[in-house]
Short mmCIF file of C-alpha atoms in Angstrom, two decimals:
data_model
loop_
_atom_site.label_atom_id
_atom_site.label_comp_id
_atom_site.label_asym_id
_atom_site.label_seq_id
_atom_site.Cartn_x
_atom_site.Cartn_y
_atom_site.Cartn_z
CA MET A 16 0.00 0.18 -0.11
CA ALA A 17 2.68 2.26 0.68
CA GLU A 18 4.65 1.78 -2.44
CA THR A 19 1.50 2.47 -4.41
CA GLN A 20 1.28 5.77 -2.59
CA LEU A 21 4.80 6.57 -3.13
CA GLU A 22 4.42 5.80 -7.08
CA HIS A 23 1.42 7.93 -7.19
CA LEU A 24 3.41 10.76 -5.73
CA TYR A 25 6.45 10.18 -8.17
CA ARG A 26 3.99 10.46 -10.94
CA LEU A 27 2.45 13.70 -9.64
CA VAL A 28 6.11 14.94 -9.30
CA ASP A 29 6.57 13.93 -12.81
CA GLU A 30 3.49 15.65 -14.48
CA LYS A 31 4.30 18.76 -12.50
CA PHE A 32 7.85 18.89 -13.95
CA ALA A 33 6.32 18.04 -17.35
CA LEU A 34 4.18 20.80 -16.90
CA LEU A 35 6.59 23.38 -15.91
CA ASP A 36 8.80 22.40 -18.87
CA GLU A 37 5.54 23.31 -21.07
CA ILE A 38 4.96 26.60 -19.50
CA GLU A 39 8.69 27.51 -20.04
CA LEU A 40 8.50 26.63 -23.49
CA SER A 41 5.45 28.56 -23.60
CA LEU A 42 7.03 31.71 -21.93
CA GLN A 43 9.82 31.35 -24.53
CA ARG A 44 7.26 31.31 -27.34
CA ALA A 45 5.76 34.55 -25.90
CA ARG A 46 9.07 36.18 -25.43
CA ARG A 47 9.91 35.50 -29.10
CA GLN A 48 6.20 36.75 -30.45
CA LEU A 49 6.46 40.10 -27.91
CA GLY A 50 9.94 40.83 -29.29
CA ALA A 51 8.71 40.25 -33.02
CA ALA A 52 5.57 42.50 -32.29
CA ARG A 53 7.68 45.10 -30.37
CA ASN A 54 9.90 44.94 -33.53
CA GLN A 55 7.13 45.70 -36.16
CA SER A 56 5.75 48.14 -33.72
CA ARG A 57 8.87 50.23 -33.72
CA ARG A 58 8.80 49.86 -37.52
CA LEU A 59 5.21 51.23 -37.75
CA THR A 60 5.30 53.73 -34.99
CA PRO A 61 5.49 57.38 -37.25
CA ILE A 62 8.21 58.78 -35.31
CA ASN A 63 10.62 55.83 -35.69
CA ARG A 64 10.08 56.25 -39.61
CA LEU A 65 11.47 59.67 -39.48
CA PRO A 66 14.82 60.54 -40.91
CA PRO A 67 17.35 61.19 -38.23
CA GLU A 68 17.75 64.47 -39.50
CA LEU A 69 14.10 65.25 -38.75
CA LEU A 70 13.96 63.76 -35.38
CA CYS A 71 16.95 65.61 -34.30
CA ALA A 72 15.28 68.86 -35.48
CA ILE A 73 12.49 67.78 -33.05
CA PHE A 74 14.71 67.39 -30.17
CA ILE A 75 16.14 70.63 -30.77
CA LEU A 76 12.63 72.31 -30.72
CA GLY A 77 11.86 70.51 -27.57
CA GLN A 78 14.84 71.78 -25.98
CA GLU A 79 14.17 75.48 -26.96
CA ALA A 80 10.60 75.20 -25.58
CA GLN A 81 12.19 73.88 -22.41
CA ASP A 82 14.35 76.84 -21.96
CA GLU A 83 12.04 79.35 -22.96
CA GLU A 84 9.35 77.98 -20.11
CA LEU A 85 12.36 78.22 -17.64
CA SER A 86 13.44 81.73 -18.61
CA GLN A 87 10.17 82.96 -17.80
CA GLU A 88 9.27 84.16 -14.39
CA ILE A 89 7.02 82.08 -12.26
CA ASP A 90 3.61 83.18 -13.11
CA ASP A 91 1.23 83.26 -10.28
CA ASP A 92 -1.61 82.37 -12.63
CA ASP A 93 -0.21 78.78 -12.04
CA GLU A 94 -2.95 76.70 -10.70
CA SER A 95 -0.98 75.03 -8.45
CA HIS A 96 -0.18 78.15 -7.04
CA ALA A 97 2.51 76.46 -4.60
CA SER A 98 5.92 77.40 -3.26
CA LEU A 99 7.24 73.78 -4.50
CA GLU A 100 10.39 73.98 -6.37
CA ILE A 101 10.49 71.14 -8.87
CA GLU A 102 14.08 70.38 -10.21
CA SER A 103 13.59 70.13 -14.14
CA VAL A 104 15.29 67.35 -15.76
CA PRO A 105 16.93 68.78 -19.20
CA PHE A 106 15.25 67.73 -22.26
CA SER A 107 18.42 66.53 -23.60
CA VAL A 108 18.84 64.16 -20.68
CA THR A 109 15.46 62.92 -20.93
CA VAL A 110 15.37 62.06 -24.86
CA SER A 111 18.92 60.76 -24.38
CA HIS A 112 17.56 58.10 -21.94
CA VAL A 113 14.57 56.63 -24.02
CA CYS A 114 16.75 54.20 -26.17
CA ARG A 115 19.99 53.41 -27.81
CA LYS A 116 18.98 54.88 -30.82
CA TRP A 117 17.63 58.06 -29.47
CA ARG A 118 20.63 58.34 -27.07
CA ASN A 119 23.21 58.44 -29.74
CA MET A 120 21.22 60.85 -31.86
CA ALA A 121 21.06 63.24 -28.94
CA ILE A 122 24.63 63.00 -28.29
CA ASP A 123 25.62 63.55 -31.74
CA THR A 124 22.99 66.68 -31.63
CA ALA A 125 25.36 69.47 -30.28
CA GLN A 126 22.47 71.90 -30.13
CA LEU A 127 20.92 70.07 -27.21
CA TRP A 128 24.04 70.83 -24.92
CA THR A 129 24.70 74.32 -25.24
CA LYS A 130 23.33 75.87 -21.89
CA LEU A 131 26.27 75.75 -19.43
CA ASP A 132 25.35 76.80 -15.83
CA PHE A 133 28.42 77.07 -13.66
CA SER A 134 26.99 77.10 -10.59
CA GLU A 135 27.47 73.50 -10.09
CA GLY A 136 30.88 74.19 -8.26
CA PRO A 137 34.09 72.57 -9.04
CA PRO A 138 35.18 70.14 -10.54
CA TYR A 139 32.86 71.02 -13.06
CA ARG A 140 32.45 67.56 -14.69
CA TRP A 141 29.09 67.89 -16.11
CA SER A 142 30.30 71.33 -17.84
CA LYS A 143 33.04 69.85 -19.22
CA MET A 144 30.99 67.24 -20.99
CA LEU A 145 28.91 69.86 -22.14
CA LEU A 146 31.41 71.93 -23.93
CA GLU A 147 32.47 68.51 -25.59
CA ARG A 148 29.02 67.37 -26.79
CA SER A 149 28.07 71.20 -27.97
CA LYS A 150 31.10 70.89 -30.49
CA THR A 151 30.96 74.19 -32.56
CA ALA A 152 27.52 75.00 -31.45
CA PRO A 153 26.83 78.69 -29.95
CA LEU A 154 27.11 78.53 -26.06
CA ASN A 155 24.59 79.78 -23.64
CA ILE A 156 26.58 80.29 -20.32
CA VAL A 157 25.67 81.21 -16.92
CA LEU A 158 28.13 82.03 -14.16
CA SER A 159 26.68 82.26 -10.83
CA LEU A 160 29.18 83.19 -8.09
CA SER A 161 28.19 82.98 -4.44
CA ASP A 162 31.84 83.79 -2.79
CA SER A 163 33.50 87.13 -3.20
CA ASP A 164 36.61 86.16 -2.06
CA ASN A 165 37.08 82.73 -4.24
CA LYS A 166 38.54 83.37 -7.31
CA SER A 167 40.01 80.09 -7.85
CA GLY A 168 36.87 78.84 -8.85
CA ILE A 169 36.14 81.66 -11.16
CA ASP A 170 39.69 81.04 -12.86
CA THR A 171 38.79 77.56 -13.38
CA VAL A 172 35.66 78.19 -15.48
CA MET A 173 37.11 81.12 -17.42
CA ASN A 174 40.20 79.08 -18.35
CA MET A 175 37.63 76.07 -19.67
CA ILE A 176 35.86 78.69 -21.49
CA VAL A 177 38.12 81.60 -22.95
CA PRO A 178 41.14 79.92 -24.68
CA HIS A 179 38.87 77.71 -26.87
CA HIS A 180 35.43 78.78 -26.78
CA SER A 181 35.11 82.52 -26.51
CA GLY A 182 34.17 82.67 -30.15
CA ARG A 183 30.81 80.52 -29.22
CA VAL A 184 29.68 82.60 -26.40
CA GLU A 185 26.20 84.37 -27.62
CA THR A 186 24.32 84.23 -24.17
CA LEU A 187 26.25 85.47 -21.15
CA GLY A 188 24.60 85.89 -17.76
CA ILE A 189 26.78 86.87 -14.92
CA ASN A 190 25.10 86.75 -11.46
CA ALA A 191 27.87 87.92 -8.99
CA ILE A 192 28.35 89.08 -5.55
CA SER A 193 30.52 92.18 -6.21
CA LEU A 194 30.82 94.63 -8.93
CA ASN A 195 34.80 93.18 -9.36
CA GLN A 196 33.59 90.02 -10.25
CA ILE A 197 31.44 91.14 -12.94
CA ASN A 198 34.53 93.66 -14.39
CA TRP A 199 36.90 90.83 -14.32
CA ILE A 200 34.80 87.98 -16.05
CA LEU A 201 34.14 90.46 -18.58
CA SER A 202 37.56 91.78 -19.23
CA ARG A 203 38.94 87.96 -19.30
CA PHE A 204 36.28 87.31 -22.06
CA ILE A 205 37.02 90.32 -24.24
CA PHE A 206 40.72 90.83 -23.93
CA ASP A 207 42.30 87.20 -23.00
CA SER A 208 40.94 85.50 -26.13
CA ASN A 209 41.97 86.25 -29.72
CA VAL A 210 38.38 85.98 -30.66
CA VAL A 211 35.95 88.71 -29.70
CA PRO A 212 32.85 86.92 -27.95
CA PRO A 213 29.73 87.22 -30.50
CA ILE A 214 27.45 88.16 -27.30
CA ILE A 215 23.99 89.05 -28.54
CA ASP A 216 22.28 88.30 -25.12
CA LEU A 217 24.29 89.79 -21.98
CA SER A 218 22.70 89.69 -18.49
CA LEU A 219 24.39 91.13 -15.64
CA THR A 220 23.23 90.91 -11.91
CA GLU A 221 24.85 92.02 -8.59
CA ALA A 222 23.38 90.55 -5.40
CA GLU A 223 24.38 93.39 -3.55
CA ALA A 224 22.75 95.96 -5.74
CA SER A 225 25.23 98.57 -5.23
CA SER A 226 24.24 100.46 -8.69
CA GLU A 227 27.71 101.37 -9.15
CA LEU A 228 28.96 101.89 -12.71
CA VAL A 229 30.20 98.88 -14.98
CA ALA A 230 34.15 99.80 -15.43
CA ILE A 231 36.06 97.58 -17.74
CA SER A 232 39.84 98.75 -17.57
CA VAL A 233 40.72 98.72 -21.43
CA ASP A 234 43.76 100.22 -22.92
CA LYS A 235 43.70 102.10 -26.33
CA ALA A 236 44.86 98.68 -28.46
CA ASN A 237 41.87 96.72 -26.91
CA LEU A 238 39.42 99.70 -27.49
CA PRO A 239 38.22 98.39 -30.86
CA LYS A 240 37.45 94.97 -29.33
CA LEU A 241 35.27 96.53 -26.56
CA GLY A 242 33.26 98.25 -28.95
CA GLN A 243 33.05 95.60 -31.39
CA MET A 244 31.27 93.17 -28.67
CA ILE A 245 28.84 96.04 -27.35
CA ALA A 246 27.79 96.57 -31.08
CA GLY A 247 26.69 93.11 -31.09
CA ILE A 248 24.77 92.97 -28.33
CA ARG A 249 21.04 92.66 -28.72
CA ARG A 250 19.47 91.87 -25.40
CA LEU A 251 20.89 93.57 -22.45
CA ALA A 252 19.64 93.43 -18.82
CA LEU A 253 21.12 95.10 -15.72
CA SER A 254 20.17 94.52 -12.30
CA GLY A 255 22.03 96.42 -9.49
CA VAL A 256 24.54 97.72 -11.91
CA GLN A 257 24.84 100.39 -14.57
CA LEU A 258 26.85 101.08 -17.67
CA PRO A 259 28.22 104.40 -18.14
CA TRP A 260 25.28 106.19 -19.21
CA HIS A 261 27.12 109.10 -20.56
CA SER A 262 28.04 107.03 -23.69
CA PRO A 263 25.44 104.70 -24.75
CA ALA A 264 26.71 102.59 -27.73
CA PHE A 265 24.32 99.87 -28.14
CA SER A 266 23.05 100.64 -31.61
CA ASN A 267 21.64 97.07 -32.21
CA LEU A 268 19.87 96.95 -29.14
CA THR A 269 16.43 95.18 -29.06
CA HIS A 270 16.13 94.44 -25.57
CA LEU A 271 16.64 96.35 -22.67
CA THR A 272 15.96 95.85 -18.69
CA LEU A 273 16.83 98.18 -16.18
CA GLU A 274 16.39 97.22 -12.42
CA ASN A 275 17.44 98.04 -9.17
CA THR A 276 18.92 101.30 -9.31
CA SER A 277 19.26 103.60 -6.41
CA MET A 278 19.21 107.46 -6.21
CA ASP A 279 21.68 107.13 -3.21
CA VAL A 280 24.57 106.33 -5.22
CA GLU A 281 26.10 109.23 -7.38
CA ASN A 282 25.96 108.42 -11.06
CA ALA A 283 23.99 105.33 -10.77
CA CYS A 284 20.80 106.56 -12.31
CA PRO A 285 20.79 107.98 -15.85
CA THR A 286 19.66 112.04 -15.87
CA GLU A 287 16.79 112.89 -18.12
CA ASP A 288 19.72 113.83 -21.01
CA GLN A 289 21.41 110.30 -20.50
CA PHE A 290 18.01 108.49 -20.62
CA MET A 291 16.94 110.14 -24.01
CA GLY A 292 20.52 109.55 -25.10
CA ILE A 293 20.08 105.85 -24.30
CA LEU A 294 16.51 105.78 -26.38
CA LYS A 295 18.04 107.92 -29.30
CA ALA A 296 21.19 105.41 -29.50
CA SER A 297 18.82 102.63 -29.92
CA PRO A 298 16.80 102.85 -32.81
CA LYS A 299 15.88 99.19 -32.90
CA LEU A 300 14.83 98.65 -29.56
CA GLN A 301 11.73 96.35 -29.52
CA SER A 302 11.29 95.77 -25.71
CA LEU A 303 12.22 98.42 -22.51
CA THR A 304 11.41 97.01 -19.20
CA MET A 305 12.10 99.37 -16.11
CA ARG A 306 11.79 97.69 -12.64
CA ASP A 307 12.56 99.69 -9.12
CA THR A 308 14.72 102.22 -11.22
CA ALA A 309 14.89 105.89 -11.58
CA ILE A 310 15.65 108.62 -13.50
CA LYS A 311 17.33 112.12 -11.97
CA ALA A 312 15.17 115.17 -12.71
CA ASP A 313 16.79 118.25 -14.19
CA VAL A 314 14.34 120.31 -12.32
CA GLU A 315 13.53 118.31 -9.25
CA ASP A 316 11.31 120.87 -7.32
CA HIS A 317 8.70 120.32 -9.82
CA PRO A 318 6.35 117.12 -9.97
CA GLU A 319 5.37 117.73 -13.66
CA TRP A 320 9.06 118.24 -14.99
CA SER A 321 8.37 115.22 -17.44
CA PHE A 322 6.29 117.59 -19.92
CA LYS A 323 9.34 119.93 -20.40
CA ARG A 324 10.80 117.27 -22.82
CA LYS A 325 10.27 117.02 -26.24
CA PRO A 326 9.00 113.22 -27.12
CA MET A 327 10.79 110.85 -28.84
CA ARG A 328 9.23 108.51 -31.36
CA MET A 329 10.38 105.03 -31.20
CA ASP A 330 8.85 102.95 -34.32
CA ALA A 331 10.39 99.67 -33.54
CA LEU A 332 9.34 99.64 -29.74
CA THR A 333 6.31 96.82 -29.23
CA SER A 334 6.63 96.14 -25.62
CA LEU A 335 6.86 98.48 -22.74
CA GLY A 336 6.83 97.72 -18.94
CA ILE A 337 7.03 99.93 -15.83
CA HIS A 338 7.01 98.56 -12.61
CA SER A 339 7.62 100.06 -8.99
CA LEU A 340 8.72 103.42 -10.36
CA PRO A 341 8.39 106.55 -8.62
CA TRP A 342 5.20 108.08 -10.02
CA ASN A 343 6.77 111.10 -11.87
CA VAL A 344 9.61 108.82 -13.29
CA MET A 345 6.30 106.63 -14.81
CA ARG A 346 4.88 109.98 -16.42
CA PHE A 347 8.50 111.32 -17.54
CA VAL A 348 8.48 107.45 -19.38
CA LEU A 349 5.12 107.67 -21.00
CA HIS A 350 5.49 111.16 -21.94
CA VAL A 351 8.82 111.17 -23.87
CA VAL A 352 8.47 107.39 -25.44
CA VAL A 353 6.19 107.58 -28.38
CA PRO A 354 5.74 103.97 -29.63
CA PRO A 355 3.16 104.30 -32.65
CA ASN A 356 3.53 100.21 -32.90
CA LEU A 357 3.21 99.52 -29.50
CA GLN A 358 1.52 95.90 -28.82
CA GLU A 359 1.56 95.50 -25.09
CA LEU A 360 1.90 97.72 -21.94
CA HIS A 361 2.46 96.77 -18.44
CA ILE A 362 2.30 99.13 -15.53
CA SER A 363 2.48 98.13 -11.94
CA GLY A 364 3.29 99.35 -8.33
CA VAL A 365 3.64 103.01 -8.58
CA GLU A 366 5.80 104.44 -6.08
CA ALA A 367 6.43 107.83 -4.33
CA ARG A 368 8.17 110.49 -5.89
CA LEU A 369 11.97 110.73 -4.97
CA SER A 370 14.55 113.67 -4.75
CA ASN A 371 17.61 113.31 -6.73
CA ASP A 372 19.25 112.50 -3.37
CA GLY A 373 16.85 109.40 -2.78
CA GLU A 374 14.46 111.38 -0.21
CA ILE A 375 10.79 110.43 -0.36
CA LEU A 376 8.80 113.62 -1.14
CA ASP A 377 5.25 113.91 0.60
CA ASP A 378 2.87 114.40 -2.37
CA ASP A 379 -1.11 114.39 -1.99
CA PRO A 380 -2.10 110.98 -2.75
CA GLY A 381 -5.28 112.06 -4.54
CA ALA A 382 -2.99 114.22 -6.95
CA VAL A 383 -0.64 111.65 -7.44
CA ASP A 384 -3.51 109.26 -8.23
CA LEU A 385 -5.06 111.62 -10.92
CA SER A 386 -1.60 112.59 -12.30
CA VAL A 387 -0.99 108.67 -13.21
CA MET A 388 -4.50 107.95 -14.39
CA GLY A 389 -3.74 111.20 -16.70
CA GLY A 390 -0.48 109.96 -18.05
CA VAL A 391 -1.86 106.36 -18.94
CA LEU A 392 -4.69 107.97 -20.47
CA SER A 393 -2.68 110.59 -22.34
CA PHE A 394 -0.28 107.80 -23.63
CA LEU A 395 -3.22 105.33 -24.68
CA SER A 396 -4.77 108.30 -26.69
CA LEU A 397 -1.65 109.25 -28.40
CA LEU A 398 -1.40 105.25 -29.34
CA ASN A 399 -4.99 105.58 -30.74
CA ALA A 400 -4.22 108.59 -32.55
CA PHE A 401 -1.25 107.01 -34.41
CA ALA A 402 -3.61 103.73 -35.08
CA THR A 403 -6.29 105.97 -36.65
CA ILE A 404 -3.84 107.97 -38.63
CA ARG A 405 -2.82 104.71 -40.36
CA ALA A 406 -6.40 103.93 -41.00
CA SER A 407 -7.01 107.32 -42.92
CA GLY A 408 -4.15 106.85 -44.67
CA ASP A 409 -3.11 110.64 -44.16
CA SER A 410 -0.18 111.73 -43.23
CA GLU A 411 0.84 112.18 -39.48
CA ASP A 412 1.08 115.83 -40.00
CA GLU A 413 -2.45 116.74 -41.69
CA GLY A 414 -4.03 117.74 -38.55
CA PRO A 415 -6.72 116.24 -35.87
CA VAL A 416 -8.20 112.59 -35.90
CA THR A 417 -11.77 112.31 -35.54
CA ASP A 418 -13.99 109.44 -34.63
CA THR A 419 -15.46 108.94 -38.14
CA GLN A 420 -12.16 107.15 -39.38
CA ARG A 421 -12.88 103.97 -36.98
CA PRO A 422 -12.45 100.96 -37.27
CA ILE A 423 -8.67 101.06 -36.92
CA PRO A 424 -5.75 98.64 -37.38
CA TYR A 425 -4.92 98.89 -33.77
CA THR A 426 -1.59 97.25 -32.75
CA PHE A 427 -2.16 97.33 -29.16
CA ARG A 428 -3.45 94.23 -27.87
CA ILE A 429 -2.12 93.49 -24.22
CA LEU A 430 -2.40 95.96 -21.03
CA THR A 431 -1.54 95.28 -17.28
CA LEU A 432 -2.49 97.75 -14.84
CA ASP A 433 -1.61 96.84 -11.06
CA SER A 434 -1.51 98.86 -7.96
CA ILE A 435 -1.21 101.68 -9.89
CA VAL A 436 -3.38 104.00 -7.66
CA ASP A 437 -3.74 103.72 -3.87
CA GLY A 438 -7.45 105.08 -3.77
CA PRO A 439 -10.66 103.62 -5.76
CA PHE A 440 -10.07 104.01 -9.54
CA PRO A 441 -12.70 106.25 -11.07
CA GLN A 442 -15.16 104.26 -13.11
CA GLU A 443 -15.16 106.81 -15.62
CA ARG A 444 -11.28 107.22 -16.25
CA LEU A 445 -11.16 103.10 -16.16
CA ILE A 446 -13.93 102.92 -18.89
CA ASP A 447 -12.04 105.71 -20.86
CA ILE A 448 -8.90 103.85 -20.91
CA LEU A 449 -10.78 100.58 -22.34
CA ARG A 450 -12.42 102.71 -25.00
CA LEU A 451 -9.09 103.83 -26.02
CA THR A 452 -8.11 100.34 -26.79
CA PRO A 453 -10.55 98.82 -29.25
CA GLY A 454 -7.99 95.97 -30.43
CA LEU A 455 -7.23 94.68 -26.77
CA GLU A 456 -7.40 91.05 -26.66
CA ARG A 457 -5.43 90.44 -23.01
CA LEU A 458 -6.38 92.39 -20.07
CA THR A 459 -4.92 92.06 -16.51
CA LEU A 460 -6.37 94.06 -13.61
CA GLU A 461 -4.73 93.84 -10.21
CA THR A 462 -4.98 95.32 -6.77
CA LEU A 463 -7.21 98.12 -7.92
CA ASP A 464 -10.61 99.40 -6.71
CA PHE A 465 -13.44 99.86 -9.06
CA PRO A 466 -17.29 98.64 -9.16
CA ASP A 467 -19.12 96.51 -11.29
CA GLU A 468 -19.94 99.30 -13.63
CA VAL A 469 -16.68 98.93 -15.46
CA LEU A 470 -17.77 95.24 -16.04
CA ARG A 471 -20.86 96.21 -17.18
CA ALA A 472 -19.46 98.57 -19.95
CA MET A 473 -17.26 95.79 -20.92
CA HIS A 474 -20.53 93.54 -21.98
CA GLY A 475 -22.60 96.59 -23.19
CA VAL A 476 -22.27 99.52 -25.77
CA TRP A 477 -21.27 102.98 -25.75
CA SER A 478 -22.32 105.74 -28.14
CA VAL A 479 -19.75 107.36 -30.75
CA PRO A 480 -20.44 110.87 -31.47
CA ASN A 481 -20.86 111.21 -35.12
CA ALA A 482 -22.75 113.73 -36.69
CA SER A 483 -23.73 111.42 -39.76
CA ASP A 484 -25.14 108.46 -37.52
CA PRO A 485 -26.14 109.74 -34.15
CA THR A 486 -27.07 106.09 -33.04
CA ARG A 487 -23.88 104.40 -33.94
CA SER A 488 -22.66 102.21 -31.01
CA GLU A 489 -19.49 100.17 -30.34
CA LEU A 490 -18.43 97.24 -28.05
CA ILE A 491 -15.85 98.19 -25.59
CA CYS A 492 -13.00 95.80 -26.15
CA PRO A 493 -14.40 93.57 -28.85
CA LYS A 494 -11.49 91.41 -29.47
CA LEU A 495 -11.09 90.92 -25.80
CA ASN A 496 -10.41 87.10 -25.38
CA TRP A 497 -8.20 86.77 -21.93
CA LEU A 498 -8.93 88.25 -18.74
CA LYS A 499 -7.60 88.41 -15.20
CA LEU A 500 -9.07 90.03 -12.28
CA SER A 501 -7.08 89.62 -9.00
CA ASP A 502 -7.72 91.42 -5.73
CA ILE A 503 -10.56 94.15 -6.96
CA ALA A 504 -11.99 95.66 -4.21
CA SER A 505 -15.45 96.63 -5.00
CA ILE A 506 -16.96 94.33 -7.93
CA THR A 507 -18.96 91.20 -7.01
CA SER A 508 -19.59 87.58 -7.90
CA ASP A 509 -22.60 88.58 -10.00
CA GLY A 510 -20.89 91.32 -11.85
CA ILE A 511 -17.92 88.57 -13.06
CA TYR A 512 -20.78 86.27 -14.10
CA ASP A 513 -22.63 88.66 -15.87
CA LEU A 514 -19.54 89.87 -17.93
CA ALA A 515 -19.04 86.51 -18.92
CA LYS A 516 -22.55 85.58 -19.97
CA ALA A 517 -23.17 88.84 -21.66
CA ARG A 518 -19.75 88.40 -23.98
CA TYR A 519 -20.52 84.80 -24.88
CA GLN A 520 -24.22 85.75 -25.97
CA MET A 521 -22.44 88.83 -28.10
CA LYS A 522 -20.60 86.23 -29.81
CA CYS A 523 -17.30 87.53 -28.38
CA PRO A 524 -16.48 85.00 -25.27
CA LEU A 525 -13.67 85.14 -22.89
CA THR A 526 -11.89 82.12 -23.73
CA THR A 527 -9.60 82.71 -20.89
CA LEU A 528 -10.74 83.98 -17.53
CA LYS A 529 -8.74 84.18 -14.29
CA VAL A 530 -10.48 85.40 -11.13
CA TYR A 531 -8.46 85.50 -7.99
CA ASP A 532 -9.98 86.64 -4.79
CA ALA A 533 -11.79 89.54 -7.25
CA TRP A 534 -14.86 90.21 -5.05
CA GLU A 535 -15.74 92.68 -2.33
CA ASN A 536 -15.37 91.60 1.12
CA ASN A 537 -18.84 91.39 1.96
CA ASP A 538 -19.67 88.89 -0.86
CA GLU A 539 -16.92 86.39 0.58
CA GLU A 540 -19.35 83.78 2.07
CA GLU A 541 -17.87 80.27 2.09
CA GLY A 542 -18.20 78.13 -1.06
CA LEU A 543 -18.39 81.20 -3.20
CA GLY A 544 -15.71 80.61 -5.41
CA LEU A 545 -16.79 77.09 -6.28
CA ARG A 546 -20.37 78.33 -7.11
CA LEU A 547 -18.89 81.15 -9.23
CA LYS A 548 -16.54 78.61 -11.11
CA LYS A 549 -19.83 76.46 -11.94
CA ARG A 550 -21.55 79.52 -13.10
CA LEU A 551 -18.86 80.60 -15.24
CA GLU A 552 -18.18 77.23 -16.91
CA PRO A 553 -20.67 77.32 -19.65
CA PHE A 554 -19.34 80.44 -20.77
CA VAL A 555 -15.41 80.19 -20.55
CA GLU A 556 -13.42 77.48 -22.09
CA ASN A 557 -10.07 78.08 -19.88
CA LEU A 558 -11.28 79.27 -16.48
CA THR A 559 -9.20 79.59 -13.16
CA VAL A 560 -11.01 80.62 -9.84
CA MET A 561 -9.12 81.14 -7.02
CA ASP A 562 -10.98 81.56 -3.36
CA ALA A 563 -8.93 82.85 -0.25
CA GLY A 564 -5.85 81.66 -1.90
CA VAL A 565 -6.79 78.51 -3.11
CA VAL A 566 -7.71 77.30 -6.65
CA VAL A 567 -11.00 75.80 -6.71
#
């Protein structure tokens, strides 16, 4: 009996082993079939059928898109609205880890490896590898220096770049602790190489923000090299440092950003004449951004000194940004800069007027608000006049413009007004501003105080004085499709809803609407943001509503 049971168990074991052999064979067949299917799938996948040259071009576009996204400032429109810092993996690294074919192609594509950030610190293995992989492609170099006394690290970097790669440096950003570092690095780039670096984009930032002048020591023999480099610069951003204002020489400049200058430092801020000289010397300027900077008045005891200057026409200028400037400096800029082809205007954080010694002057807040609003209205009226002249086909010297010449080919399409007045914004003034921007497509209103009447004006009609047709009417901002309202004190959630619904019904909907805590305090019952979002969803394609700092 025991032998019979034992034989039975042996047979079961043999059957199990035979079954395992069958399973192993089945797995091998499945693996072969899966491999064949994968190979066939790779052959059939459109991206794997592309020529290598085209696939490399796609890689380059992906890298450029990531660089552009990372270079932009963090926008508080981001729905995450979190303070999390997410380390971004370079696109070049991502595509090089997909498969062996893509890795080989990515490594051979020099344009993917041209951005070098030397903030990594010694021994700079990653940067050395990038220099090798970038071959002869133009370089984008960022030097972020944290120790003002450590020159050995800077020497190592400069010795890596200057002797062999200066002729490839097209973009250079220097984030330094002291001005001495900036002067020394620029001198090395210009004078320690046989080739003048073809720098197109130059950014200089001093952490101490001393507002002192960049002073490159140059002898007569090297002066042509300095002039050659300056003449090639297209984009210039200065933060906490200044160039010698008395000798602007950037004739090919297209983008200029001035930040963090102080009235307290001698010669740190340009005078009126020097600022006008900068504009005159930059006929190709397309973008001008001024942030937390100032201009010294020739006559400082009169708040309206800006009107003593003759305006300067700047046909190439399409973007103007004025942020945290003294209010009289803002008015000066809006008075002297005449850009008939302007596309976007951003004004935020108007500050108190300063004396030439940096002392805050005590001006009447109400008078300041009126002056600021008057400056914006005058500026937009001038743009409107240029557009109307273009529509009529007449010369700009043939006299005043009338409303009979509407509609007009208006280039101006983006407007941001943020914290430009301390008190309530008179609804008539704000409506007048909107009337002067018929081509407006994108509008941002932040930290202002105005009532629902302004919103109603944007979905109603307004009469245009016209002798031949007294009943003629027009929609305010008929092309507006993007609107952000943030921290608006006196409007209501019903006013926002009525605006979105009315424009939808009038066939000129808001495709993007961002509402950030933009209703009056007594309208902030619990859950209002979520209810408003649900009410708005049928009328707005891209909608963001924030209630009490939280996106709903």
